[in-house]
mmCIF file of C-alpha atoms in Angstrom:
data_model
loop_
_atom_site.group_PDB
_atom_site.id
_atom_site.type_symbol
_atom_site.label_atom_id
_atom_site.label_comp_id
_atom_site.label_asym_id
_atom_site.label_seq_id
_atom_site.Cartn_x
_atom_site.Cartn_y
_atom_site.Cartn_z
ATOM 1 C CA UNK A 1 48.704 12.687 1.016
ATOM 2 C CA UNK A 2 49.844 13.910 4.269
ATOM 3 C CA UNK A 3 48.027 17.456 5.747
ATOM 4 C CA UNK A 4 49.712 18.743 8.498
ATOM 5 C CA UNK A 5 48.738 22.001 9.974
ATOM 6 C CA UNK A 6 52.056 22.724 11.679
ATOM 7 C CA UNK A 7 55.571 21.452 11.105
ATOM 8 C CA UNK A 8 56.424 17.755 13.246
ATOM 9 C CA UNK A 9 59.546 18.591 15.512
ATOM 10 C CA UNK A 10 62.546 16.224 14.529
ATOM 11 C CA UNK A 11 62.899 14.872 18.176
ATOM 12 C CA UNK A 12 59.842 13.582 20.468
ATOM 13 C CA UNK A 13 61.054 12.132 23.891
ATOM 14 C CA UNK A 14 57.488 11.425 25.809
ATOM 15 C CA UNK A 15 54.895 9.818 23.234
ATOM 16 C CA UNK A 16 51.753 8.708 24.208
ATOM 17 C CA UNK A 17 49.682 6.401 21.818
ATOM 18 C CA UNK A 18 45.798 6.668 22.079
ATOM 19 C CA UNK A 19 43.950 2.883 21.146
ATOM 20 C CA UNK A 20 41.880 1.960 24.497
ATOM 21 C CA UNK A 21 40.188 -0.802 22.257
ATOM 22 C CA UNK A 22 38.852 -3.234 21.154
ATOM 23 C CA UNK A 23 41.403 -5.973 20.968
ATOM 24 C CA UNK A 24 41.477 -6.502 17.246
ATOM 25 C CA UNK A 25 42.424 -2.698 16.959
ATOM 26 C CA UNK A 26 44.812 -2.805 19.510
ATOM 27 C CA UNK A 27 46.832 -5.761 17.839
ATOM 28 C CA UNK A 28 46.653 -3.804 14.567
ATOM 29 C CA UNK A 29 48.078 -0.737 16.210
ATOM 30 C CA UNK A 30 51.156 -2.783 17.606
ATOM 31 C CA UNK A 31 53.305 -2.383 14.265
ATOM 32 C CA UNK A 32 53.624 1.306 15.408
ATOM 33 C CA UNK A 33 55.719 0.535 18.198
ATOM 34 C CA UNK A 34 59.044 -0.485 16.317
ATOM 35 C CA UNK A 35 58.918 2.438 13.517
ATOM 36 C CA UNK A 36 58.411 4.908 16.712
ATOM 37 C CA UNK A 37 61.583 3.145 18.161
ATOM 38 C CA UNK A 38 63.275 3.555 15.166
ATOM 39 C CA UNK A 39 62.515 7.152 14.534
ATOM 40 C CA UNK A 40 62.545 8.140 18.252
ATOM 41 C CA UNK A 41 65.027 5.802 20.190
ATOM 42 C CA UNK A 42 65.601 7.647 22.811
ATOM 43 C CA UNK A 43 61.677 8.204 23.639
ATOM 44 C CA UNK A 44 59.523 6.910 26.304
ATOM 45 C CA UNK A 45 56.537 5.337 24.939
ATOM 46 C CA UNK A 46 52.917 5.549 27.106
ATOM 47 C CA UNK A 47 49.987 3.873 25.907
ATOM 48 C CA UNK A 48 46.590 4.886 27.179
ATOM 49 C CA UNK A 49 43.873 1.446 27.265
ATOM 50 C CA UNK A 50 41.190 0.686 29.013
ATOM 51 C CA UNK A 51 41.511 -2.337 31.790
ATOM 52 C CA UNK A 52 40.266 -5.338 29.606
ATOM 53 C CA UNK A 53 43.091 -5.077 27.539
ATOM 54 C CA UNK A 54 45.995 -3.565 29.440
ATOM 55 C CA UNK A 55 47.319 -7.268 30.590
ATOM 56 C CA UNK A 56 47.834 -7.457 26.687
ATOM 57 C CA UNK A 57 50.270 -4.323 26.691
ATOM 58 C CA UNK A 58 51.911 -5.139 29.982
ATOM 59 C CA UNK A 59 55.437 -6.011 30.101
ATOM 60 C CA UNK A 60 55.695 -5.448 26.228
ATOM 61 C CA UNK A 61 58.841 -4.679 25.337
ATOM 62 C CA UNK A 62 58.498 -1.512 23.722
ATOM 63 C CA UNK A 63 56.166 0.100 25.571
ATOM 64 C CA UNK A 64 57.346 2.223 28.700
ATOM 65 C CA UNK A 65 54.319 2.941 30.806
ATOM 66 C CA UNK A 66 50.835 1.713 30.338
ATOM 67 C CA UNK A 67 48.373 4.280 31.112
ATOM 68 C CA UNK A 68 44.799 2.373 32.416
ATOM 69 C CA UNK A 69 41.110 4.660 31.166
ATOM 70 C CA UNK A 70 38.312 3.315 32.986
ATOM 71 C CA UNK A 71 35.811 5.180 30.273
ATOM 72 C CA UNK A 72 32.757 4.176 32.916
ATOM 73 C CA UNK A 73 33.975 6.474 35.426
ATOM 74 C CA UNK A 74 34.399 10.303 34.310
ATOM 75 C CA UNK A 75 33.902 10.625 38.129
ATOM 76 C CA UNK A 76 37.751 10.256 38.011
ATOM 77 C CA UNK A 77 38.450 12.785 34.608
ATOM 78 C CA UNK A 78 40.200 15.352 37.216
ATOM 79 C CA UNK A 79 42.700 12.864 38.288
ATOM 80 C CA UNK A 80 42.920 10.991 34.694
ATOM 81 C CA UNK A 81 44.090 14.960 33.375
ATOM 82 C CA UNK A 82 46.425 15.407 36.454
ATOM 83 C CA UNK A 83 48.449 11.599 35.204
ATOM 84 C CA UNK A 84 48.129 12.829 31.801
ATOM 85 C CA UNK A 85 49.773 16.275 32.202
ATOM 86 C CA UNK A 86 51.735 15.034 35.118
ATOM 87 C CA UNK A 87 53.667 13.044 32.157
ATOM 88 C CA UNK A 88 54.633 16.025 29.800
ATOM 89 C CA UNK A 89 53.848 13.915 27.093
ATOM 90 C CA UNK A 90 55.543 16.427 23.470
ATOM 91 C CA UNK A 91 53.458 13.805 21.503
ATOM 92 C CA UNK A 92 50.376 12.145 21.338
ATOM 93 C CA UNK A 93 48.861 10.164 18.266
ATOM 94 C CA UNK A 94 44.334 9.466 18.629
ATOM 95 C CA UNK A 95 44.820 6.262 16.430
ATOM 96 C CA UNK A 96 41.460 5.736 17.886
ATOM 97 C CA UNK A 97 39.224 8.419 16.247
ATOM 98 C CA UNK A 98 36.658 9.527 17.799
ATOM 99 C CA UNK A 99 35.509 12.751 20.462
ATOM 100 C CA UNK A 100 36.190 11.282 23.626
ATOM 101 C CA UNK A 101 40.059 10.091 22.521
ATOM 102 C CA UNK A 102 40.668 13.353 20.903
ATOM 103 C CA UNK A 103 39.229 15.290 24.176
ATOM 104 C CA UNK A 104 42.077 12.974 26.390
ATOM 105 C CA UNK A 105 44.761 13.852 23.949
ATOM 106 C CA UNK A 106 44.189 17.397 24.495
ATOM 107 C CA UNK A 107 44.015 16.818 28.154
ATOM 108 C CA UNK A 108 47.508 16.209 27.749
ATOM 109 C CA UNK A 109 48.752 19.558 27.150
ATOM 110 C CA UNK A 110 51.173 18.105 24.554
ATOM 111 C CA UNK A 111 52.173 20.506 21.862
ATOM 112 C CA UNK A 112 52.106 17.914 19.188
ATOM 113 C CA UNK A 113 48.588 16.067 19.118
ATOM 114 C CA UNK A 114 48.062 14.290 15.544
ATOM 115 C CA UNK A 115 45.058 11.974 14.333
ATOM 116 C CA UNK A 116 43.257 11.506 11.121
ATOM 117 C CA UNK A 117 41.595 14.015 9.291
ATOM 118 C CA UNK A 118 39.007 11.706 8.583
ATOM 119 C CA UNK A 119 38.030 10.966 12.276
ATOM 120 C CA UNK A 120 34.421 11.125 13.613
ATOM 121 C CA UNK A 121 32.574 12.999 16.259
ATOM 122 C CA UNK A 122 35.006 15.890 15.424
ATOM 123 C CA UNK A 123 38.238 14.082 17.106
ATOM 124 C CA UNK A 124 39.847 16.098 15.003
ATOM 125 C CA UNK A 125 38.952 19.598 16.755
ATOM 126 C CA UNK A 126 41.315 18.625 19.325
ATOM 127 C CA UNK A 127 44.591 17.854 16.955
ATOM 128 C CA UNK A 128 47.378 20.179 16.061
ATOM 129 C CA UNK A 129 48.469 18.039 13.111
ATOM 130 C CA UNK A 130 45.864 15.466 11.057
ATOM 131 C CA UNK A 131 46.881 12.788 8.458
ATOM 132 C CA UNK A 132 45.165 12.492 4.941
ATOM 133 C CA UNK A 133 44.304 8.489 4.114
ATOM 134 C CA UNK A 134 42.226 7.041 1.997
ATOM 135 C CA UNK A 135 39.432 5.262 3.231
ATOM 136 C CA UNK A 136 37.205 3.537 3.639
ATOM 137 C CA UNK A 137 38.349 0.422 1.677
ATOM 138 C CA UNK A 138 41.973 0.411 2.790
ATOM 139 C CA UNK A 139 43.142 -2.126 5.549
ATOM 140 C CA UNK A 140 43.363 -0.448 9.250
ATOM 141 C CA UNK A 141 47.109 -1.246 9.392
ATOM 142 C CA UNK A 142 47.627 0.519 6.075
ATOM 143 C CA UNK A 143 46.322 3.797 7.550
ATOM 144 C CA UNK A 144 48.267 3.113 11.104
ATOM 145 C CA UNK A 145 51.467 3.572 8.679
ATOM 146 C CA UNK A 146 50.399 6.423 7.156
ATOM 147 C CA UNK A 147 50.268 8.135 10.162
ATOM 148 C CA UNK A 148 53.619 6.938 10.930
ATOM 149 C CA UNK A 149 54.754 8.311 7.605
ATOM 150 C CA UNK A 150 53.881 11.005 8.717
ATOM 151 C CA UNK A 151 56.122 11.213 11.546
ATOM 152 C CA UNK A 152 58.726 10.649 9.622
ATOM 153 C CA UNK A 153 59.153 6.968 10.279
ATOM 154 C CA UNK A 154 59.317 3.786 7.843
ATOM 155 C CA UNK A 155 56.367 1.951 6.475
ATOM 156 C CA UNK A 156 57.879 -1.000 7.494
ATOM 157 C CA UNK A 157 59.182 -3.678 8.203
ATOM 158 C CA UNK A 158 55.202 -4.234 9.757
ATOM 159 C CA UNK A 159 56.216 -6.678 12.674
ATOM 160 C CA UNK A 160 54.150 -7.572 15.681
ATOM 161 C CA UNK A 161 55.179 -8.546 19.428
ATOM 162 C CA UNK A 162 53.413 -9.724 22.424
ATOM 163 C CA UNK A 163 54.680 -9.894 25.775
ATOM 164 C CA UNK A 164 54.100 -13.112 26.326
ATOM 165 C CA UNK A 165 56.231 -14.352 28.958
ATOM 166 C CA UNK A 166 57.313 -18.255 30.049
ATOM 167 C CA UNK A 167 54.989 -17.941 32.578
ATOM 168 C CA UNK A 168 52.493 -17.830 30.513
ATOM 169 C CA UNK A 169 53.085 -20.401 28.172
ATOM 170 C CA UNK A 170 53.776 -22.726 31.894
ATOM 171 C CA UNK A 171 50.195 -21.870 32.346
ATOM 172 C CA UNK A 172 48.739 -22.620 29.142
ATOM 173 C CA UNK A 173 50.725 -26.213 29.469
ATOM 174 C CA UNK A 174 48.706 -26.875 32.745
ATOM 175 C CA UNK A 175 45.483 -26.462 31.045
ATOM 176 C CA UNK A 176 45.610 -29.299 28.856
ATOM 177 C CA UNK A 177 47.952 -32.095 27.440
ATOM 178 C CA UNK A 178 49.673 -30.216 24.507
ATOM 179 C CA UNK A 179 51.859 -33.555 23.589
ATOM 180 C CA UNK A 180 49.221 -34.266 20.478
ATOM 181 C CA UNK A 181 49.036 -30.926 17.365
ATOM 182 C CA UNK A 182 45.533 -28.954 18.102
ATOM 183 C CA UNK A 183 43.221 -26.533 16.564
ATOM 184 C CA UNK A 184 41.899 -23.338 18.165
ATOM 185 C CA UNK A 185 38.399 -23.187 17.316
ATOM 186 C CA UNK A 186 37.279 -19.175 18.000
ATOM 187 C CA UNK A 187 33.801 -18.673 18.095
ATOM 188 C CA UNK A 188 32.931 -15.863 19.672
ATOM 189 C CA UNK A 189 32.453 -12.087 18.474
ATOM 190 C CA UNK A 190 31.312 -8.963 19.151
ATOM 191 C CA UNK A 191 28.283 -8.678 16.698
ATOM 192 C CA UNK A 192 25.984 -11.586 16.314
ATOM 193 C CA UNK A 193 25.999 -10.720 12.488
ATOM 194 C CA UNK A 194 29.601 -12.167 12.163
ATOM 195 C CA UNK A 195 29.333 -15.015 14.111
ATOM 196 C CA UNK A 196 29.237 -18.373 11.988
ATOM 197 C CA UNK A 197 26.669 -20.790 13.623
ATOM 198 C CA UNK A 198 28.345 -22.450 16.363
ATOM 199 C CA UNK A 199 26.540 -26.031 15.264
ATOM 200 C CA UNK A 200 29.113 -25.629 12.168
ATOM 201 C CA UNK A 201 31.899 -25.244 14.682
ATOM 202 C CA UNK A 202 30.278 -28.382 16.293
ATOM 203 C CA UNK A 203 30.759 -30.374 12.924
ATOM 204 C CA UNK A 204 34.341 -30.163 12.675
ATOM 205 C CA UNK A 205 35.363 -31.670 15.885
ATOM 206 C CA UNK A 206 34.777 -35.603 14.638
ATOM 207 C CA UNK A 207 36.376 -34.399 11.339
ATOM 208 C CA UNK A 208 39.775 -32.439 12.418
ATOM 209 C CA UNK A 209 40.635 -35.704 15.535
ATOM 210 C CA UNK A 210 40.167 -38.120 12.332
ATOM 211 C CA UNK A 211 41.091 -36.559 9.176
ATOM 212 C CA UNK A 212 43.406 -34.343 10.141
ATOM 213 C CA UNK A 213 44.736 -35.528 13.648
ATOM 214 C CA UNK A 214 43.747 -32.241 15.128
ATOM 215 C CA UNK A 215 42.485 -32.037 19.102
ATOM 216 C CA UNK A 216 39.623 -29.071 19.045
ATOM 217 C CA UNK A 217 40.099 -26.530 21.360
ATOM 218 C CA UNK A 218 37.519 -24.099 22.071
ATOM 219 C CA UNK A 219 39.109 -20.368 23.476
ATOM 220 C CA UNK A 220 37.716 -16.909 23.822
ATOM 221 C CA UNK A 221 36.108 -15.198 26.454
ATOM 222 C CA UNK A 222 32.345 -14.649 28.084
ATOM 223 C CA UNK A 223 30.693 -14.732 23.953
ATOM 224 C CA UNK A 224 32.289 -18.081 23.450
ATOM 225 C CA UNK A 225 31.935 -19.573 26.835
ATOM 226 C CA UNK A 226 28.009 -19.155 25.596
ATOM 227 C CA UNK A 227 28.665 -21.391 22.811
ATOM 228 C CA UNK A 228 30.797 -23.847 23.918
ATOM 229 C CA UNK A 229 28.069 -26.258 24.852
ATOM 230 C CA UNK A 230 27.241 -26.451 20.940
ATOM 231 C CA UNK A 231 30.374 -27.340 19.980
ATOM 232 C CA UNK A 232 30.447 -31.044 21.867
ATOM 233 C CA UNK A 233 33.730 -33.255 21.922
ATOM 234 C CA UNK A 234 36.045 -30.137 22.108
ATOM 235 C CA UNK A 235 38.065 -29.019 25.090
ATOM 236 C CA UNK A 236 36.192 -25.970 26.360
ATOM 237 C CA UNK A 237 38.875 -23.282 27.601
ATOM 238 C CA UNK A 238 36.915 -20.293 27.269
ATOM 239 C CA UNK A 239 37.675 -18.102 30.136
ATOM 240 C CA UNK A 240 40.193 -19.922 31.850
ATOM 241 C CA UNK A 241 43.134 -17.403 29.717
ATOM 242 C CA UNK A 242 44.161 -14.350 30.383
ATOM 243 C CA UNK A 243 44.596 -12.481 27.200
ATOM 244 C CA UNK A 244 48.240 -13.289 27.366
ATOM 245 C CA UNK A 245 47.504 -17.172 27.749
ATOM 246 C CA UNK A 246 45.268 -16.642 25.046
ATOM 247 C CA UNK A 247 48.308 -15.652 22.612
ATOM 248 C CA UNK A 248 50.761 -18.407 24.027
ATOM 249 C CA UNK A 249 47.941 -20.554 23.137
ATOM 250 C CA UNK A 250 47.426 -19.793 19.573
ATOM 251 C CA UNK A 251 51.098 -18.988 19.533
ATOM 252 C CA UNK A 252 51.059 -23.260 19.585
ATOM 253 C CA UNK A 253 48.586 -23.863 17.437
ATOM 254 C CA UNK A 254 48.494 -26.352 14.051
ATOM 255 C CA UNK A 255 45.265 -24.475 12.962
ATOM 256 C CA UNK A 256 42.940 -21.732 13.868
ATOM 257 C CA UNK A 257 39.593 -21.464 12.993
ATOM 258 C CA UNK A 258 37.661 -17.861 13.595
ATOM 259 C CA UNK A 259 35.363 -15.428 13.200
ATOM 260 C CA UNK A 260 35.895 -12.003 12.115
ATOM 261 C CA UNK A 261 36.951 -11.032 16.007
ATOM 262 C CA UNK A 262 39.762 -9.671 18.168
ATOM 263 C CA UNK A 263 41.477 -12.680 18.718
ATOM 264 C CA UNK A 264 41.378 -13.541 14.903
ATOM 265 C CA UNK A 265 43.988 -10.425 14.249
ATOM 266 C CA UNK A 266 46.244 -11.836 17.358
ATOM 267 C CA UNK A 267 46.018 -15.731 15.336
ATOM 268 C CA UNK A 268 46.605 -13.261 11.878
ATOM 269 C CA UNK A 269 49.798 -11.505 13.480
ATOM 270 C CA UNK A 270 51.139 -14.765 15.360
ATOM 271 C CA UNK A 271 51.176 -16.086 11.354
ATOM 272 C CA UNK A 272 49.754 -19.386 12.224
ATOM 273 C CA UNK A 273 47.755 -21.615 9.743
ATOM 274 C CA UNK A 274 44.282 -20.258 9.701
ATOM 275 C CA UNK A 275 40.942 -19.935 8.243
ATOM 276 C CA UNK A 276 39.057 -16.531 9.423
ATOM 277 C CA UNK A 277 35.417 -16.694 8.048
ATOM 278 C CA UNK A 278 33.787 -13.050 7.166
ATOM 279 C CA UNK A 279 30.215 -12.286 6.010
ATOM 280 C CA UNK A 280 29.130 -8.793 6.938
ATOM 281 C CA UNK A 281 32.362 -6.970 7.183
ATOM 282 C CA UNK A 282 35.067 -6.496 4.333
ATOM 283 C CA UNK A 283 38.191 -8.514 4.950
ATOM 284 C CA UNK A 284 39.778 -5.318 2.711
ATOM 285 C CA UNK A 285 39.461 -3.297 5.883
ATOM 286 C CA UNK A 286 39.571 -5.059 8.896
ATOM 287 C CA UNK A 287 40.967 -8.953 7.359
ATOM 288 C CA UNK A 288 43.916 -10.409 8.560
ATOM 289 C CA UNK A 289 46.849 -8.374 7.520
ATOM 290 C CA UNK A 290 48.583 -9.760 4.189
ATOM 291 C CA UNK A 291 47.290 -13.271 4.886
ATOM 292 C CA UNK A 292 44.249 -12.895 2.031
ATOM 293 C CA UNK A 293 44.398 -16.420 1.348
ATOM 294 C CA UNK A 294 43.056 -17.729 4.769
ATOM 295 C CA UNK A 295 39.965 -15.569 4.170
ATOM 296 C CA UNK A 296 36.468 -17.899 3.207
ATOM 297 C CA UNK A 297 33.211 -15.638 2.760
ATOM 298 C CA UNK A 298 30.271 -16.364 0.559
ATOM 299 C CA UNK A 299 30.070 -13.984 -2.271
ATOM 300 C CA UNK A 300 26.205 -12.512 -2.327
ATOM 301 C CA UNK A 301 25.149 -9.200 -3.125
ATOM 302 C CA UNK A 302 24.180 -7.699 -0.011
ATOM 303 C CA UNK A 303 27.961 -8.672 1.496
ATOM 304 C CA UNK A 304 29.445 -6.462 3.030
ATOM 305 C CA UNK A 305 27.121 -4.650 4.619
ATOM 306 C CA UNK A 306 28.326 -3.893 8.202
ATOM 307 C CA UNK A 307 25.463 -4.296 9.985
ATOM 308 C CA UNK A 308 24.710 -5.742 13.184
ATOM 309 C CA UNK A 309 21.324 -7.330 12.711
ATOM 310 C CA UNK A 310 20.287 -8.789 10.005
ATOM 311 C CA UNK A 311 16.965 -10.906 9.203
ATOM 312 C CA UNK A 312 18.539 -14.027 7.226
ATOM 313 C CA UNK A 313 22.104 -14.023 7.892
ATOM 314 C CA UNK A 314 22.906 -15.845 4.224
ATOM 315 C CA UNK A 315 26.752 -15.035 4.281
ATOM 316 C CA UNK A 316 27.737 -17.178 7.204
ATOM 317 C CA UNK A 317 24.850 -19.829 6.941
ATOM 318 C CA UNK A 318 25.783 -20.822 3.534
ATOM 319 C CA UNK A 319 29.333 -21.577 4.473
ATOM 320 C CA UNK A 320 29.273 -25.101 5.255
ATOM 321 C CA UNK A 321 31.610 -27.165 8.061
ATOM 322 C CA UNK A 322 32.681 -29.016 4.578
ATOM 323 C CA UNK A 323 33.839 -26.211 3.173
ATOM 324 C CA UNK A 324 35.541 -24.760 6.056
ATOM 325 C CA UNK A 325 37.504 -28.196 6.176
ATOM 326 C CA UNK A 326 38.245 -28.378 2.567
ATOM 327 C CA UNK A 327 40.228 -24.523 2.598
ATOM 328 C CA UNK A 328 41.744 -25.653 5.971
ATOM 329 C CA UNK A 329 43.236 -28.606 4.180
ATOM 330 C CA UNK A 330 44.418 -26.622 1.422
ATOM 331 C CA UNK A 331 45.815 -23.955 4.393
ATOM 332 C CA UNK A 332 47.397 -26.809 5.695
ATOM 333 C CA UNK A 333 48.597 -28.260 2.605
ATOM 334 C CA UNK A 334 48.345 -26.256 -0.304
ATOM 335 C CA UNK A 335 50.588 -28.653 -2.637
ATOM 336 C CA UNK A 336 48.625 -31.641 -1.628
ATOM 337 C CA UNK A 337 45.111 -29.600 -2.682
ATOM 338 C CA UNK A 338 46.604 -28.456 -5.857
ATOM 339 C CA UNK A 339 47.391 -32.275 -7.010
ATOM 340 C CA UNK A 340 43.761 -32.992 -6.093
ATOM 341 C CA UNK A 341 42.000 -30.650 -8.581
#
């Protein structure tokens, strides 16, 4: 159900989106972009993000002005509430939850300032208008569309677009000789509790060049460029891609392999063939969006438990490089594992 405490004007012409990260949030919050165009064509759209991920948002087609937070400087809050003000922003949406993006949003002045009722830190405080979801176990998209519900928009179609330029792709082509089909291996994440051991990763470079005819490619930034030198045989591009580079990369791909992570979502929304392995968090909330069947976990009791430390680690360590093979053939070629059972 939808709770708003005062009416939604009909028209909005400045409307700022609040998501400053992480990646994987930031893809999910993309969808938004085309229902708001719909409802509001004639609006500019501003999106506030913090530096890592602005490159991402930059020369997007939908998006009018990109709005950089450095959150490690609050030295600079006076001049971040003179831009934000400066913009007479009539709408804001705090798709991000939490004290600090519900503080900016009022910073703006804007008369309209809607979030969820369910956000933490009391985010909500700060909101003239809050949207009722159900949560927890509902995917993060699902609730993104609520909110534009809300707003009067569509639910859908959910589409997603990067602006990914020729440039980019040109640069991506000068990494590496693209003439032969790859896989993306993703290693990295932000919790050491979803990473799957990168020695697995490491078994299924001889396996994907000679069963499936597959070069490995290893991408991500600083937390895979740590694991790269476990995963021998595969060409190591970790931090040699923008984040840009990084889609036009996966854009390309025969096969992705990841962890629960940022760029997983970016593989998820790019709809390439895929495998995304999750132990401690729920692929209900935060999976890849309507793409269940690329999802492998283990099934034990104590999964998921959304923790980042943990003292055995049993969801990702029983998932074996054989197994992780085996669904990506059937990902691959679903009517070929069907005649083999």
């Amino acid at each position: 159900s939808r709770c708003p405490r005062s009416p939604l004007p009909a028209q909005r012409k400045r409307i700022l989106i609040i998501k400053p990260s992480g990646l994987g949030d930031i893809v999910q919050t993309l969808p938004l972009l085309p229902l708001l165009r719909n409802r509001f064509p004639g609006a500019t759209i501003t999106w506030l993000v913090v530096p890592a991920f602005a490159s991402l948002l930059t020369d997007h087609p939908q998006i009018d002005d990109v709005i950089l937070f450095e959150r490690r400087r609050w030295t600079s809050v006076f001049a971040l509430s003179r831009a934000l003000r400066e913009r007479a922003f009539d709408l804001v949406l705090d798709v991000q939850g939490l004290f600090r993006s519900g503080f900016l949003g009022w910073m703006t002045g804007a008369p309209v300032r809607v979030g969820f009722s369910y956000a933490r830190e009391m985010a909500w405080w700060f909101y003239t208008a809050d949207v009722d979801t159900p949560t927890p176990e509902r995917h993060a998209i699902e609730r993104y569309l609520d909110v534009a519900e809300a707003l009067g928009c569509a639910r859908g179609p959910v589409t997603f677009e990067f602006g990914v330029t020729e440039a980019d792709r040109t640069a991506v082509d000068a990494l590496f000789d693209r003439s032969t089909p790859y896989a993306v291996l993703l290693p990295g994440t932000n919790w050491a509790t979803k990473r799957w051991p990168a020695g697995r990763f490491g078994g299924l470079v001889r396996p994907l060049q000679s069963d499936l005819s597959l070069v490995p490619v290893i991408a991500g930034g600083n937390d895979a460029a740590a694991l790269a030198p476990q995963i021998p045989g595969a060409i190591d591009l970790t931090c040699r891609t923008t984040l840009r580079q990084l889609v036009a990369l996966l854009e390309r791909a025969s096969l992705v392999i990841t962890n629960d992570s940022g760029p997983m979502h970016i593989a998820a929304a790019l709809g390439v063939p895929m495998v995304s392995l999750f132990g401690p968090t729920s692929p209900i909330r935060t999976g890849p969006y309507r793409r269940e069947l690329t999802v492998l976990r283990t099934d034990i009791c104590c999964s998921p438990c959304y923790s980042r430390t943990c003292t055995h680690h049993s969801c990702l360590r029983e998932l074996t490089s054989d197994r992780v093979l085996s669904h990506a053939r059937t990902i691959l070629d679903p009517d070929a594992s069907a005649r083999h059972r």
